[in-house]
Amino acid sequence: MEDTRSPSGDTSNDVFFRLEALHSADTLNYRIIVQSESEVRDIQNAPAISMSYFITESNQTKLLTTLSIYSQRGETSDQVRLLYMNDVAFSIWKAMGKEPKIIGSQHRPPSTALLTFGIPFSE
């Protein structure tokens, strides 16, 4: 049987699994951000309020057609609200000076999450 290794020493399976891992990371469109009870009490941590103001004031209203934020109720005082932000929304949130606590990422928000701001998820 022939040796199927490339000049770099990788087999086709090595390359496949590496590419699959890279592709999988690209499909994790939504970052999961957790907000504590004290963060939720501050109205500036409500994306629909503070982000819309920031986008309008910075003349970036065209971004409204590309950002997507879903929210879901948490289960503890440390995790009162979960936000699911796509890359555009997350970039804006960071540009606003926010320091979100990211607890994960996934391809799409769960069906139990509600659209909070922006456009619905679509493939």
Coordinates of C-alpha atoms in Angstrom, one line a residue:
M1 CA 0.0 0.0 0.0
E2 CA 1.2 3.5 -0.9
D3 CA 2.1 6.1 1.7
T4 CA -0.6 8.8 1.5
R5 CA 1.3 11.4 3.5
S6 CA 1.9 14.8 1.9
P7 CA 5.4 16.4 1.8
S8 CA 4.5 18.1 5.1
G9 CA 3.9 14.6 6.7
D10 CA 0.2 15.1 7.0
T11 CA -2.2 12.4 5.9
S12 CA -5.4 13.4 4.0
N13 CA -7.3 12.8 7.3
D14 CA -5.0 15.2 9.2
V15 CA -5.8 17.9 6.6
F16 CA -9.5 17.1 6.6
F17 CA -9.9 17.3 10.3
R18 CA -7.9 20.6 10.5
L19 CA -10.0 22.1 7.7
E20 CA -13.2 20.9 9.4
A21 CA -12.2 22.5 12.6
L22 CA -11.5 25.8 10.8
H23 CA -14.8 25.6 9.0
S24 CA -16.7 24.8 12.2
A25 CA -15.3 27.9 13.9
D26 CA -16.5 30.0 11.0
T27 CA -20.1 28.7 11.4
L28 CA -20.3 29.7 15.1
N29 CA -22.0 32.9 14.2
Y30 CA -23.3 33.9 17.6
R31 CA -21.3 34.7 20.8
I32 CA -23.1 33.9 24.0
I33 CA -22.7 36.8 26.5
V34 CA -23.8 36.6 30.1
Q35 CA -25.0 39.5 32.1
S36 CA -25.3 39.6 35.9
E37 CA -28.1 41.1 37.9
S38 CA -26.2 44.4 38.5
E39 CA -25.4 44.7 34.7
V40 CA -29.0 44.2 33.8
R41 CA -30.1 46.9 36.2
D42 CA -28.0 49.4 34.2
I43 CA -30.1 50.5 31.2
Q44 CA -26.9 51.1 29.2
N45 CA -26.4 47.4 29.2
A46 CA -29.7 46.9 27.2
P47 CA -28.5 46.6 23.6
A48 CA -31.8 47.7 22.1
I49 CA -31.5 51.0 23.9
S50 CA -27.8 51.8 24.1
M51 CA -26.7 50.3 20.8
S52 CA -29.4 52.0 18.7
Y53 CA -28.4 55.3 20.2
F54 CA -24.7 54.6 19.5
I55 CA -25.4 53.5 15.9
T56 CA -27.5 56.6 15.2
E57 CA -25.0 59.0 16.8
S58 CA -22.1 57.6 15.0
N59 CA -23.9 57.7 11.6
Q60 CA -23.7 53.9 11.1
T61 CA -27.4 53.2 10.6
K62 CA -26.6 50.9 7.6
L63 CA -25.4 48.4 10.2
L64 CA -29.0 48.0 11.5
T65 CA -29.6 45.6 8.6
T66 CA -26.8 43.3 9.5
L67 CA -26.7 43.0 13.3
S68 CA -28.7 40.4 15.2
I69 CA -29.1 40.1 19.0
Y70 CA -31.3 37.6 20.8
S71 CA -31.8 37.3 24.5
Q72 CA -32.8 34.7 26.9
R73 CA -33.5 34.7 30.6
G74 CA -30.7 33.2 32.8
E75 CA -31.1 31.0 35.8
T76 CA -28.9 32.6 38.5
S77 CA -28.0 36.1 39.7
D78 CA -24.7 35.8 38.0
Q79 CA -26.4 34.9 34.8
V80 CA -29.6 36.9 34.7
R81 CA -29.6 37.5 31.0
L82 CA -27.9 35.7 28.1
L83 CA -27.3 37.6 24.9
Y84 CA -26.6 35.9 21.6
M85 CA -24.8 38.4 19.4
N86 CA -23.7 37.9 15.8
D87 CA -20.3 39.2 14.8
V88 CA -21.5 42.7 13.7
A89 CA -23.4 43.2 17.0
F90 CA -20.5 42.0 19.0
S91 CA -18.1 44.4 17.2
I92 CA -20.4 47.3 17.9
W93 CA -20.8 46.3 21.5
K94 CA -17.0 46.3 21.9
A95 CA -16.7 49.6 20.1
M96 CA -19.1 51.0 22.7
G97 CA -16.6 50.2 25.4
K98 CA -18.5 47.2 26.7
E99 CA -16.5 44.3 28.2
P100 CA -18.8 41.4 27.7
K101 CA -18.3 38.1 29.5
I102 CA -18.4 35.5 26.8
I103 CA -19.4 32.0 27.9
G104 CA -19.5 30.3 24.5
S105 CA -20.6 30.5 20.8
Q106 CA -22.9 28.6 18.6
H107 CA -24.2 28.6 15.0
R108 CA -27.6 30.1 15.8
P109 CA -29.5 31.3 18.8
P110 CA -31.8 28.7 20.5
S111 CA -35.4 28.6 19.5
T112 CA -36.4 29.8 23.0
A113 CA -34.4 33.0 22.7
L114 CA -36.2 36.2 21.6
L115 CA -35.1 38.6 19.0
T116 CA -34.0 41.7 21.0
F117 CA -32.5 44.0 18.4
G118 CA -31.7 43.8 14.7
I119 CA -32.6 41.2 12.1
P120 CA -33.6 37.6 12.6
F121 CA -31.1 34.8 12.1
S122 CA -31.0 33.4 8.5
E123 CA -28.8 31.0 6.6

